[in-house]
Each structure stands twice: as C-alpha cells, then as structure tokens.
mmCIF file of C-alpha atoms and ligand atoms in Angstrom:
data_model
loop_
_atom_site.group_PDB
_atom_site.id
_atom_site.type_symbol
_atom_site.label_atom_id
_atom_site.label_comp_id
_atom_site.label_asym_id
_atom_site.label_seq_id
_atom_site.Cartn_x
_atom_site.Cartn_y
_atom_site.Cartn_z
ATOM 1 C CA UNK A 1 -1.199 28.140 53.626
ATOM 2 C CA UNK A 2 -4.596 26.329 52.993
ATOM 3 C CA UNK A 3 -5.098 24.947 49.669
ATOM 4 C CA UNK A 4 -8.423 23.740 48.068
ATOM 5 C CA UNK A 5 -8.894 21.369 45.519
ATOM 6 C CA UNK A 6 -12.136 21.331 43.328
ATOM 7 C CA UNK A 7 -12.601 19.478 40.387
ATOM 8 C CA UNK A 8 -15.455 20.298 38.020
ATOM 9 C CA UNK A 9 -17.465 19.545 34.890
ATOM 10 C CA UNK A 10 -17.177 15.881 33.820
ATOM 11 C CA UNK A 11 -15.176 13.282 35.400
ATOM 12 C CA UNK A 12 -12.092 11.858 33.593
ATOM 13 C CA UNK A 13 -9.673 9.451 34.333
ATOM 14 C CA UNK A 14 -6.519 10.221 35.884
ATOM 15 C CA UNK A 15 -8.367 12.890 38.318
ATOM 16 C CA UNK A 16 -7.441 10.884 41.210
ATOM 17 C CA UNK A 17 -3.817 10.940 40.529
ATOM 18 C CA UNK A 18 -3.694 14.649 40.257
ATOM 19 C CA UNK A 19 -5.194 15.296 43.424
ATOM 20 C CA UNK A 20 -2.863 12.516 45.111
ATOM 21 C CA UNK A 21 0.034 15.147 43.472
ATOM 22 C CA UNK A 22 -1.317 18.233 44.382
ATOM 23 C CA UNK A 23 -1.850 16.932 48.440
ATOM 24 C CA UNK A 24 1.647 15.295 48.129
ATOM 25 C CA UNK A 25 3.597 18.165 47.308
ATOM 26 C CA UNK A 26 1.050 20.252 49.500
ATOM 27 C CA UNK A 27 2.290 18.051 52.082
ATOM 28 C CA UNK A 28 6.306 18.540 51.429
ATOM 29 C CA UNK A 29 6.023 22.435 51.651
ATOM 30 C CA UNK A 30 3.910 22.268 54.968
ATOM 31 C CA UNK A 31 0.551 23.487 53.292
ATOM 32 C CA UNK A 32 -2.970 22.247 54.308
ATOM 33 C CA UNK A 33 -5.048 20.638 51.605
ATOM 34 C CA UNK A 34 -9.164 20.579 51.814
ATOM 35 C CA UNK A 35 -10.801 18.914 49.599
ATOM 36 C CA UNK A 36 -14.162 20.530 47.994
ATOM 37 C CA UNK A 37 -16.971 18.605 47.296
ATOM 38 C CA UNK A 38 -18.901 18.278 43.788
ATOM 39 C CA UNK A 39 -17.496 21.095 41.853
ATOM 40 C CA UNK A 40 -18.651 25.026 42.680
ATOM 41 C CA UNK A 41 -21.751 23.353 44.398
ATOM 42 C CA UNK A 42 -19.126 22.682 47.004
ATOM 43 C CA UNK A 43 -18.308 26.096 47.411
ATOM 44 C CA UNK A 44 -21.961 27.548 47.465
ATOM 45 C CA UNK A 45 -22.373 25.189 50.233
ATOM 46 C CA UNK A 46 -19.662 25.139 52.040
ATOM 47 C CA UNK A 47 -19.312 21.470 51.614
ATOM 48 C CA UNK A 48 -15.380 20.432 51.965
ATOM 49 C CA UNK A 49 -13.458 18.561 53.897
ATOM 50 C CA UNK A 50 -9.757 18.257 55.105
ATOM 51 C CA UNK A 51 -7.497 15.973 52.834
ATOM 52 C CA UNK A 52 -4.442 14.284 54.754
ATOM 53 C CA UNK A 53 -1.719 12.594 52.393
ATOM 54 C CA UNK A 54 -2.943 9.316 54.443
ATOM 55 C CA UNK A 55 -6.566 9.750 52.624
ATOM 56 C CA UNK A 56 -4.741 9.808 48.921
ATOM 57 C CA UNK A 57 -2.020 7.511 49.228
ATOM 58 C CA UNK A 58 -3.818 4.127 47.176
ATOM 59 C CA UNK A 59 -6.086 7.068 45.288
ATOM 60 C CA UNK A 60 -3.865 7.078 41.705
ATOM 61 C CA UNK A 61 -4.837 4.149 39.875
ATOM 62 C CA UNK A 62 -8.604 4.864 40.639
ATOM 63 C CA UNK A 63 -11.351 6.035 38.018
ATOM 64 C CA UNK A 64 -13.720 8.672 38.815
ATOM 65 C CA UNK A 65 -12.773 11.109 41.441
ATOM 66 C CA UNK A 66 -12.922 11.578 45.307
ATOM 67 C CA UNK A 67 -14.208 14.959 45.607
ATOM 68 C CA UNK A 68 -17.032 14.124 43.124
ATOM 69 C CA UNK A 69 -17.862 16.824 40.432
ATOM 70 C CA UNK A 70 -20.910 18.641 38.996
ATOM 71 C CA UNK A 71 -21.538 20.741 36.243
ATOM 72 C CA UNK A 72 -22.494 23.631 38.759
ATOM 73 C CA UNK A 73 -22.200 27.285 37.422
ATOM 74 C CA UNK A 74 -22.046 29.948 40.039
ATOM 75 C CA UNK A 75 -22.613 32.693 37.502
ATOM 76 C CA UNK A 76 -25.718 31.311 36.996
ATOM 77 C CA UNK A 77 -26.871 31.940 40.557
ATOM 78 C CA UNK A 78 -28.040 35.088 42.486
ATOM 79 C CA UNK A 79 -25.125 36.107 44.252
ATOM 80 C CA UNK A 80 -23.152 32.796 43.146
ATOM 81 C CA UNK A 81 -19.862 34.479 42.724
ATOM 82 C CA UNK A 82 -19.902 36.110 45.994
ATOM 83 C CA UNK A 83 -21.096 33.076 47.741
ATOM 84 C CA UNK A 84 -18.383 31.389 46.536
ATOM 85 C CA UNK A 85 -15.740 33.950 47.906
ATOM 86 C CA UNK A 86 -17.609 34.361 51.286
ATOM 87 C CA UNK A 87 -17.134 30.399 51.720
ATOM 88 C CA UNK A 88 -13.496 30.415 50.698
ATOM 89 C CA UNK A 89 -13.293 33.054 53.412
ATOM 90 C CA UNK A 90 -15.423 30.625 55.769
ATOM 91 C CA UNK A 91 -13.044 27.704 55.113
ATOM 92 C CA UNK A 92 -10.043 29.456 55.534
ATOM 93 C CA UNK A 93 -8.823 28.611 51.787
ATOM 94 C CA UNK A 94 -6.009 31.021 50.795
ATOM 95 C CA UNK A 95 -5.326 29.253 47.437
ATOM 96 C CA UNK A 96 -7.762 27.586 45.177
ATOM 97 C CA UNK A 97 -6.321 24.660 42.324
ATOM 98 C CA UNK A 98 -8.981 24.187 40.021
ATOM 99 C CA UNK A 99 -8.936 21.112 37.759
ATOM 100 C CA UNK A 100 -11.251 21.145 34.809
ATOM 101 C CA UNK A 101 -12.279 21.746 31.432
ATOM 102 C CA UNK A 102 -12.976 24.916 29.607
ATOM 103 C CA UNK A 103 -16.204 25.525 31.479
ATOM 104 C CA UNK A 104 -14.801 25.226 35.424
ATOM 105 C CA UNK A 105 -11.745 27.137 34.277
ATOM 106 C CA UNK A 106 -13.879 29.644 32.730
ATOM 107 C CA UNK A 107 -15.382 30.724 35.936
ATOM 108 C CA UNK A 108 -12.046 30.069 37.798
ATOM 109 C CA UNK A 109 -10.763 32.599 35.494
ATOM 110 C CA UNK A 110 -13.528 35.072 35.819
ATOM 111 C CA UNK A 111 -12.966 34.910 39.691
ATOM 112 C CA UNK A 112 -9.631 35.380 39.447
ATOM 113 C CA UNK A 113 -10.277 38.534 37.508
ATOM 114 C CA UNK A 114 -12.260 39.297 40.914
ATOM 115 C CA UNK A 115 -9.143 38.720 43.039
ATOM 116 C CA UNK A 116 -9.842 35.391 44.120
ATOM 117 C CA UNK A 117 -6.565 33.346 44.171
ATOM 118 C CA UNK A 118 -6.890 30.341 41.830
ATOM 119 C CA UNK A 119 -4.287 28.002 39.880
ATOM 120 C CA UNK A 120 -5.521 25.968 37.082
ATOM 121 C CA UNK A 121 -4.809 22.385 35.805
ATOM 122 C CA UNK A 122 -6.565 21.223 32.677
ATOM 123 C CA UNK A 123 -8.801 18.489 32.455
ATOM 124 C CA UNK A 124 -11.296 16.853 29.608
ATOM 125 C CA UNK A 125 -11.324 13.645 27.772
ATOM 126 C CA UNK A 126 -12.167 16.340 24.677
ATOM 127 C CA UNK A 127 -8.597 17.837 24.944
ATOM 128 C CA UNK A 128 -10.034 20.779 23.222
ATOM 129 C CA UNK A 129 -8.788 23.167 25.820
ATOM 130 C CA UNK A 130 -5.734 25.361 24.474
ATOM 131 C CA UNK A 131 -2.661 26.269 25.591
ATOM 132 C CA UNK A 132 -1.966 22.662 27.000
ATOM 133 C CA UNK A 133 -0.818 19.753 24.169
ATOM 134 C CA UNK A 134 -2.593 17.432 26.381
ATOM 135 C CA UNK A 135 -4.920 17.527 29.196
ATOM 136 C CA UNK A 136 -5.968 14.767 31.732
ATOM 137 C CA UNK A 137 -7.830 11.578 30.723
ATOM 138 C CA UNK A 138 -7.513 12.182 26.672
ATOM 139 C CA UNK A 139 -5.203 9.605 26.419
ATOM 140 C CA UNK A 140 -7.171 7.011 28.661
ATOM 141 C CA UNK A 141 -10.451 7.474 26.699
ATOM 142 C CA UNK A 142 -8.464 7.135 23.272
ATOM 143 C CA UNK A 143 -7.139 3.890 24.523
ATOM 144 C CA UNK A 144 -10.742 2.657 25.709
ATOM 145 C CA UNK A 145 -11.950 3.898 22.341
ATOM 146 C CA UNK A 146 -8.730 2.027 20.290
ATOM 147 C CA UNK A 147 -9.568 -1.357 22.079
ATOM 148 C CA UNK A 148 -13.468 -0.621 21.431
ATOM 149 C CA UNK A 149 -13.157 -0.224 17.309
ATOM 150 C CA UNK A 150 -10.658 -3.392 17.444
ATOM 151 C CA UNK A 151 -13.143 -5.596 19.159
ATOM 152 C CA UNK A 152 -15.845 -3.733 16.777
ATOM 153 C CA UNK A 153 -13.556 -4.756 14.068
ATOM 154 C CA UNK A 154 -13.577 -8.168 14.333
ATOM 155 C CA UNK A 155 -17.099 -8.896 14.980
ATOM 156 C CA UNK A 156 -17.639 -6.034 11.500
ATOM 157 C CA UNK A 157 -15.263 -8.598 9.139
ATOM 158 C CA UNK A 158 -17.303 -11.660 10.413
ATOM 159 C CA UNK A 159 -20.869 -10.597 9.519
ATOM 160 C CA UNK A 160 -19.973 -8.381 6.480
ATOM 161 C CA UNK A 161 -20.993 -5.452 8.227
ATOM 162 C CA UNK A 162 -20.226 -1.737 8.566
ATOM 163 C CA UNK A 163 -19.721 -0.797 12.590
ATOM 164 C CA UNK A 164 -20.673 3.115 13.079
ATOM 165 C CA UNK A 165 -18.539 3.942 16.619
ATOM 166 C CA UNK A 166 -19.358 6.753 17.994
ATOM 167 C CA UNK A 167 -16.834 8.769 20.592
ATOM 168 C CA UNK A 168 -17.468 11.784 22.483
ATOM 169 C CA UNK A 169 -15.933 15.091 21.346
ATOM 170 C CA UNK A 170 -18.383 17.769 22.152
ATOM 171 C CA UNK A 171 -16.569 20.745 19.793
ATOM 172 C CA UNK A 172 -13.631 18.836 18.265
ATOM 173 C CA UNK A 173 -12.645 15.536 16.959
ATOM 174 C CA UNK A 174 -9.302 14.963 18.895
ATOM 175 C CA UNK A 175 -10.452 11.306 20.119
ATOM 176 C CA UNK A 176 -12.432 10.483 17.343
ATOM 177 C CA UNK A 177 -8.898 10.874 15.102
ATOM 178 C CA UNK A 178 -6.709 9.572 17.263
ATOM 179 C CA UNK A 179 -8.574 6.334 18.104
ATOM 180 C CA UNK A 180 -9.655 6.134 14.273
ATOM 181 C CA UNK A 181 -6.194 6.444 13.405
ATOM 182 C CA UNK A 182 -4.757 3.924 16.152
ATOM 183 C CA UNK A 183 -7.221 1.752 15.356
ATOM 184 C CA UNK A 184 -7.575 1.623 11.897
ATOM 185 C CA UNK A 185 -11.363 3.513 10.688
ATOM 186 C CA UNK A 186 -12.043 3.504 7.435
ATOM 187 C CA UNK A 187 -13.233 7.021 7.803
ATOM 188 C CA UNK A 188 -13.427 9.553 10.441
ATOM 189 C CA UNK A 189 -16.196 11.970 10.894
ATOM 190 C CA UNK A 190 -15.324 14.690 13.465
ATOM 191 C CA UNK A 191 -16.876 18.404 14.143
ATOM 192 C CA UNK A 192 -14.293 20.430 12.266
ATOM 193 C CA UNK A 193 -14.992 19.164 9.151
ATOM 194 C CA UNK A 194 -18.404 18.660 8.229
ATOM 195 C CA UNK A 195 -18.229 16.059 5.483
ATOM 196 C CA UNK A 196 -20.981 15.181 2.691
ATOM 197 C CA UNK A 197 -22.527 11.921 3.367
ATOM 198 C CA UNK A 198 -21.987 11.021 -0.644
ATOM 199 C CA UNK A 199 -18.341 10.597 -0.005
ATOM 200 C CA UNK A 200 -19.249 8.324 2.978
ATOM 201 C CA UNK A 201 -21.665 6.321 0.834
ATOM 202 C CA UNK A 202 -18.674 6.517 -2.011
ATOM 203 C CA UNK A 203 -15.975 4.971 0.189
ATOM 204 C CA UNK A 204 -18.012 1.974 1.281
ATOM 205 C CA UNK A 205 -19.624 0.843 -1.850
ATOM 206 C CA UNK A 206 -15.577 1.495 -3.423
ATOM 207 C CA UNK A 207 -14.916 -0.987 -0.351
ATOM 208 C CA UNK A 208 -17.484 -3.828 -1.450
ATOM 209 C CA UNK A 209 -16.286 -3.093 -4.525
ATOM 210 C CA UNK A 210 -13.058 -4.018 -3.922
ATOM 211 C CA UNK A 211 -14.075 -7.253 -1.697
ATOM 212 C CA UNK A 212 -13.981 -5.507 1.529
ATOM 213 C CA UNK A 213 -17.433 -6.481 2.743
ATOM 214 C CA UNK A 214 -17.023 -4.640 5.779
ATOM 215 C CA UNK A 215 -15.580 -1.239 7.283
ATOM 216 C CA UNK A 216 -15.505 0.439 10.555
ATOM 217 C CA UNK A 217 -16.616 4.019 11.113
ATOM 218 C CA UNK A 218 -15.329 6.741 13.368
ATOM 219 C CA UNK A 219 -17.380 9.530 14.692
ATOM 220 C CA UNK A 220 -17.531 11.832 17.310
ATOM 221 C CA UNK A 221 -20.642 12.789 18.877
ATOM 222 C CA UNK A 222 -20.897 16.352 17.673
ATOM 223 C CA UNK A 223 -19.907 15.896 14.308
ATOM 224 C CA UNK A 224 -22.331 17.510 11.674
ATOM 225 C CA UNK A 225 -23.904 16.327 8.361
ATOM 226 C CA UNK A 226 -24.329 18.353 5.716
ATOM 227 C CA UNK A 227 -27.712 18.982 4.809
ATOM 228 C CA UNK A 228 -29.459 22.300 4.044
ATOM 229 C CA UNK A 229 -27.204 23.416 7.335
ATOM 230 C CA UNK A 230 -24.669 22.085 9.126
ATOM 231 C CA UNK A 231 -26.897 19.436 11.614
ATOM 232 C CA UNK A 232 -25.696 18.506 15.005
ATOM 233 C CA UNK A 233 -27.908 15.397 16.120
ATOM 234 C CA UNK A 234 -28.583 15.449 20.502
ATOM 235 C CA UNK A 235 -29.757 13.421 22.609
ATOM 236 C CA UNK A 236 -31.797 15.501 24.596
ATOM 237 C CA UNK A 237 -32.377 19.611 23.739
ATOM 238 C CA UNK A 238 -32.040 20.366 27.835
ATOM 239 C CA UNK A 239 -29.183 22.661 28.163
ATOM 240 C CA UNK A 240 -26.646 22.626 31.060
ATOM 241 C CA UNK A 241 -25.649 25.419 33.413
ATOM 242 C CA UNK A 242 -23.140 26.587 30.881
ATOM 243 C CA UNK A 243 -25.507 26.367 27.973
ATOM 244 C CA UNK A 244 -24.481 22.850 26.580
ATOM 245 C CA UNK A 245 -27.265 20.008 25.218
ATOM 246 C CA UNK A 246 -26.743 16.416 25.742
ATOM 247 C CA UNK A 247 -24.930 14.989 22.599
ATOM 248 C CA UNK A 248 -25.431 11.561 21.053
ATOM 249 C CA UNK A 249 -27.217 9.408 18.206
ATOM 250 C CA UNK A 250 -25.237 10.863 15.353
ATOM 251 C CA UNK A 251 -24.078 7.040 14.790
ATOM 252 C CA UNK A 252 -27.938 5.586 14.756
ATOM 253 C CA UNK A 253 -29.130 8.929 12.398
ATOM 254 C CA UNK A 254 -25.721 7.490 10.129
ATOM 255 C CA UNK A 255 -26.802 3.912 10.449
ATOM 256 C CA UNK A 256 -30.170 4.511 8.840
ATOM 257 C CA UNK A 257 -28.772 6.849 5.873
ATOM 258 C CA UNK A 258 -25.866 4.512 5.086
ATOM 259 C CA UNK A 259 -28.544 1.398 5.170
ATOM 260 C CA UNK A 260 -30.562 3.703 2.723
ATOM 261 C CA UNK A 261 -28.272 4.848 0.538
ATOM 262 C CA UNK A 262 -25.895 1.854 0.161
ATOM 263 C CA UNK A 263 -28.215 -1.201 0.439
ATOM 264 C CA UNK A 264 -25.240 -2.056 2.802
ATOM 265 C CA UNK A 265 -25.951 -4.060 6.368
ATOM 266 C CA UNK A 266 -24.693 -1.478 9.372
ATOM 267 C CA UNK A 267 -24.498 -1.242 12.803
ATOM 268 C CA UNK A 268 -23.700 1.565 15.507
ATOM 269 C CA UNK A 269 -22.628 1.854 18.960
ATOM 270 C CA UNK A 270 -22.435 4.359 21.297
ATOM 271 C CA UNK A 271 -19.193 4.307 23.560
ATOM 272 C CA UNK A 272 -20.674 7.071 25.570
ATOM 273 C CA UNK A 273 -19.398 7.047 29.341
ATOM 274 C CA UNK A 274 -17.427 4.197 28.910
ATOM 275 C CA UNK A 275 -14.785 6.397 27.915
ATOM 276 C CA UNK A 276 -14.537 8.296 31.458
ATOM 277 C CA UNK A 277 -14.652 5.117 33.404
ATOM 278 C CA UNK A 278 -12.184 2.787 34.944
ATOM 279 C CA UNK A 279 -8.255 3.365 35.835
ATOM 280 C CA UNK A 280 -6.067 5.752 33.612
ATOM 281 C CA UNK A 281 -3.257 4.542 31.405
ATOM 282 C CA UNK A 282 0.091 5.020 32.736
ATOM 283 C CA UNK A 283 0.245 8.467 30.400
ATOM 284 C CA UNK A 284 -2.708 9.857 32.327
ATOM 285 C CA UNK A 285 -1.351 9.178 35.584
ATOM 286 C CA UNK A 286 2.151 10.654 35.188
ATOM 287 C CA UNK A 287 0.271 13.999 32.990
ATOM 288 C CA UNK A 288 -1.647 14.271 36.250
ATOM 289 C CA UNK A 289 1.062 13.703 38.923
ATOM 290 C CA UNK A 290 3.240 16.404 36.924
ATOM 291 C CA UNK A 291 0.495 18.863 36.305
ATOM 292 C CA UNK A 292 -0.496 19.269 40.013
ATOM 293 C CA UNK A 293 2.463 19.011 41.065
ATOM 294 C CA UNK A 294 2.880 22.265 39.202
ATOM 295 C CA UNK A 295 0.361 23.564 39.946
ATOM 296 C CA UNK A 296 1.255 23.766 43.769
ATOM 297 C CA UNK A 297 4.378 24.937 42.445
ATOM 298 C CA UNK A 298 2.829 27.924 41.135
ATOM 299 C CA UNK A 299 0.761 28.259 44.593
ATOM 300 C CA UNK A 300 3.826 28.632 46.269
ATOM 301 C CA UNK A 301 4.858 31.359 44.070
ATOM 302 C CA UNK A 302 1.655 33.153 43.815
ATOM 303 C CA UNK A 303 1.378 32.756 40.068
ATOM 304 C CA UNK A 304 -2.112 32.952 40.497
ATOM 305 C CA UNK A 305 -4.615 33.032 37.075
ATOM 306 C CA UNK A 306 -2.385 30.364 36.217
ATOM 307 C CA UNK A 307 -2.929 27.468 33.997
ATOM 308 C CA UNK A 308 -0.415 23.780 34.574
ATOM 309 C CA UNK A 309 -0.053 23.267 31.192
ATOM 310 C CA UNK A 310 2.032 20.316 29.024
ATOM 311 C CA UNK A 311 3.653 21.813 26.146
ATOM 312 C CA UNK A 312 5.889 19.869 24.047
ATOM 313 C CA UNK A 313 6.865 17.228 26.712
ATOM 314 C CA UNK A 314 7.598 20.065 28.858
ATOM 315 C CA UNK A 315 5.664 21.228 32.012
ATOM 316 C CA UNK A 316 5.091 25.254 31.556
ATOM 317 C CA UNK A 317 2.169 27.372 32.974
ATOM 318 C CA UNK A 318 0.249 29.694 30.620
ATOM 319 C CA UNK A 319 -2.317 32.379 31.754
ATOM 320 C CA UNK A 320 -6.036 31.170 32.124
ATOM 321 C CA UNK A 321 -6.990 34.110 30.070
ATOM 322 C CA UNK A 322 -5.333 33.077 26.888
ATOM 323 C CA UNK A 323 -6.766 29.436 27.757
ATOM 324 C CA UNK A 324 -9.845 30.731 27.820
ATOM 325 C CA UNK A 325 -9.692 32.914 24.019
ATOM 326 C CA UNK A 326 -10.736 29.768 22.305
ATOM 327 C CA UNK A 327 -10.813 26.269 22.293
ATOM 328 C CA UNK A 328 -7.985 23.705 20.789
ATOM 329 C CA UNK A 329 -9.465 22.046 17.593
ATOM 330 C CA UNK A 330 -8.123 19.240 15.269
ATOM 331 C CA UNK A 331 -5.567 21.270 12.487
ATOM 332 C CA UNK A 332 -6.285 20.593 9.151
ATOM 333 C CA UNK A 333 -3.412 19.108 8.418
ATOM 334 C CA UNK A 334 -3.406 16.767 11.176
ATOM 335 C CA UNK A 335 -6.870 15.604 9.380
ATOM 336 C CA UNK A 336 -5.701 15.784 5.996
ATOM 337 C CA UNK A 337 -3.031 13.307 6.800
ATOM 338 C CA UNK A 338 -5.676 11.185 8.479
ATOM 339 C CA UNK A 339 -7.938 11.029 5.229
ATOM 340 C CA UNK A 340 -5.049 9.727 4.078
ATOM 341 C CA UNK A 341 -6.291 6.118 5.631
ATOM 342 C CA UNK A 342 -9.559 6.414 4.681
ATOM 343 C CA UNK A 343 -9.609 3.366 2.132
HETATM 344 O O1 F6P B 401 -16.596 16.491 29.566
HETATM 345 C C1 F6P B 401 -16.655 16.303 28.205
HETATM 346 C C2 F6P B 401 -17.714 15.308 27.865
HETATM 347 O O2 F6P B 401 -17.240 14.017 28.163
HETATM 348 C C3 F6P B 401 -18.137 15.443 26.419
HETATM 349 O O3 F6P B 401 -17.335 14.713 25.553
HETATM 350 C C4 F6P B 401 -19.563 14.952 26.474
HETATM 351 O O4 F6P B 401 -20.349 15.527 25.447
HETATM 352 C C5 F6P B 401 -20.032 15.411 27.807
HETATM 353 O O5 F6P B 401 -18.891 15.515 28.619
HETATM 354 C C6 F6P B 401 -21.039 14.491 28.452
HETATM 355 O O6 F6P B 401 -21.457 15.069 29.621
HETATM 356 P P1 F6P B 401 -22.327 14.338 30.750
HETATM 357 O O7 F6P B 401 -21.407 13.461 31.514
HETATM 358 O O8 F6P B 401 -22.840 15.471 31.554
HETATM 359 O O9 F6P B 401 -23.380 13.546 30.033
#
C-alpha cells in the first residue's frame, strides 16, 4: 500500500501534526507514504516525493506545512481530472488522504465519485465545513485572535478609543464569535447575521454614555452591512480557481461610518494571515494527530469517500458527500446568546 498525502487550499496550523500522524501510523501498518507537493498542482505535475517517519518526526509543533499548498483546481483545467488520475497511476499511489477545506474536499469528493480512492480529513481556520464539530487550526487562530483583541483592549481603554478587529471567516462567523466571546467584544459582526449599523452606532454612544469611553469591535471579514443590499466589502474583485474574491477592509469601511455617525475616535486592524501563522495550540495538535490517524484507519479498511471527522469529542468518519451538501454556519442561538454580551 502507497499512500499520498496532499494538503490544499489555505494553510492552517496544526497541518504539520496531521501529516506527522498520518506517516506514523502509515508506518506501523507497513504502508508507504509520499508526500504531494502544493495541493492538486502536485498531482498535475507529478511533483511528490517519498515521506519516511525520519522526515516528520520534529514536524508537529511547526506552522505552515511541508508539502506546501495552493489553491489549484483541477476541474478548472483541460483534462485536469484525468491528469490527476494518470499521475496517481504514475506514482504508484493506491490511496489518496486529502486534508482540506470545503474546496480541496470538494474535488476529492468529485474524484472519488470517479473511482479514485481518497480519504478525507478536514481542515480550515473558518471551521465552516460540516459534519466535523471542529476542524484543524480553528482553535489556534481563535487563540491568536483572543490574545489580539486583549492587547487591542488595552491600548482601546487608554486613548478612549473604539478598536474595529477584524478576523477572517470567509462564509461564517465561527472565529469572529468565539474570539469576541473569549475575549470580551462589545459587539460581534459576523456573515450570518447582517446587522444594521444604527444598532452599532446605538451601543457605543449607550457606552460613552455610560462612561465607557472605549469598546472593542469584532468582525469577520465577510460580514455584510445593510444598505440597499446586503454589502460584502473585498479586497480585491480577482476570483480564485474555485470562484472566491479576496476578502478584507470591512473594519476600515466600519471605521469611517462609526467616526461619521458617532463623532466617536476609532481605529481598525486587520489580523489577516496572522491567524494561520506560527505553532498550533495543544488542541490543534492532538485534533490533527487523531484525525489522520483515522484517517489511515479508514485507508486500511477501504472506507474510501470518507471524511475523519470530530463529533462530540468523539473521532467518527462521515461521507464526503454529506460534507459537501452545505457548509457549517454559526446557529442562531449560539449568536443570540452571544448578543447577550454586547454591552
Ligand atoms: O482558508 C480560509 C481563509 O483563511 C479565509 O478565512 C480567508 O478569506 C482566505 O482563506 C484567505 O485566503 P488567501 O490565503 O488565499 O489570501
């Protein structure tokens, strides 16, 4: 049995512990691992290479990830798809485990439907992908994004200012809640529920109102104000291979309406990449180790179309398919409870 490991779409921490996992227990049952290189583009090139368990063994506590990644889509190539099988063929793969978000395990799960062999394990800082509670490097970024708004905070309190943060969060507002509820926002914008900007203006002024000359907000990048139409702000209008623009500036567009409206002083900040970078939290690292570990589990059973998935503390495997019939967003309730700290 040879075993390939590609990782796709954007890089998130805890990536390098999985693939530690999946070559470990690769290792145990006597499998191969090879490592492909920069997402799909690896497999449309043919550029991989042979992973021994001596190459991963200091690899866990590292950010970013060995086997680089891209945002490569092979349906959006002539012959992509095919490619991609032909060099599986060529590299003598007879199992693929495919770490990503909802876009790489999109096409893993359209190649499966093909009859190409491939186990899942979810990925994205977003943790919008469904059927999984949690999936690798959510809980690192939420911690980077905590630590961010309580440094914001105290710098806010000193110059009687309101800090805008802005997280990522593409489609949903998991890490904008979570870190705006660990750390203490004021109020959380996030893209499930588009909010009207009076309420925002209301809250602060009832703030300064009450002596609380300053107040931290929480946002995540695709958020949308309520104008005419919902509005999604982006950085740049360039789409991706799978059809995604750049996000960002939501927090400056805020900073300049809030200024207007409120006569208030504010500043906004960007966490952008920051949020991907550095060494997981202990959380990610374990998430990852037992995910993979799975996931060559399910390898060695042929459970192939396969997601690794964490469901209620418990490590379980759901189909790709039902992964793929929507994405995981923020429950209403979950949010209503949070407004429940926006004072
Ligand atoms: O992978 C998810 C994500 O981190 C989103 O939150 C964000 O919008 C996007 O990736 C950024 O992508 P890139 O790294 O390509 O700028």
């Amino acid at each position: 049995m040879r075993i390939g490991i590609l990782v796709g779409g954007g890089d998130a921490p805890g990536l390098n512990a999985a693939i530690k996992a999946a070559v470990t227990k690769a290792n145990e049952l006597g499998y191969d691992t090879i490592g492909i290189k920069n997402g799909w583009a690896g497999l449309l090139e043919t550029d991989a290479r042979s992973i021994s368990i001596d190459d991963v063994e200091e690899i866990h506590s590292r950010g970013g990830v060995i086997l680089y990644t891209s945002r490569t889509n092979p349906f959006k190539i002539p012959n992509g798809p095919q490619k991609v099988i032909q060099n599986m063929k060529k590299l003598k793969i007879n199992a693929l485990i495919v770490m990503g978000g909802e876009d790489t395990l999109g096409v893993a799960q359209k190649l499966h439907e093909t009859g190409v062999p491939v186990v899942g394990v979810p990925k994205t800082i977003d943790n919008d992908l469904s059927g999984t509670d949690y999936s690798i490097g959510f809980d690192t970024a939420v911690a980077i994004a905590t630590d961010a708004i309580d440094r914001l905070r105290t710098t806010a309190e000193a110059h009687h200012r309101i800090i805008i943060v802005e997280v990522m969060g593409r489609n949903t507002g998991w890490i904008a809640l979570y870190a705006g509820l660990a750390g203490g926002a004021n109020m959380t914008l996030i893209p499930e529920v588009p909010l009207g900007l009076n309420q925002v203006y209301r809250l602060l002024k009832q703030r300064q109102a009450n002596g609380k000359a300053y107040s931290i907000i929480a946002v995540a990048e695709g958020a949308k104000l309520l104008k005419e139409k919902e509005q999604l702000i982006v950085a740049s209008e360039e789409k991706d291979e799978f059809g995604h623009p750049r996000l960002g500036g939501i927090s400056r567009v805020l900073e300049d309406l809030i200024e207007k409206n409120t006569g208030l002083e504010v500043r906004s900040m960007i966490l952008g990449h920051l949020q991907r970078g550095g060494s997981p939290t202990a959380f990610d690292r374990i998430l990852a180790i037992r995910l993979a570990t799975k996931a060559v589990e399910l390898v060695k059973e042929k459970k192939f179309g396969q997601m690794a998935s964490f469901q209620a503390c418990d490590i379980v495997s759901v189909p790709l398919k039902k992964v793929m019939t929507g994405r995981k967003s923020v429950p209403t309730e979950l949010y209503e409870m949070a407004k429940t700290f926006f004072k």
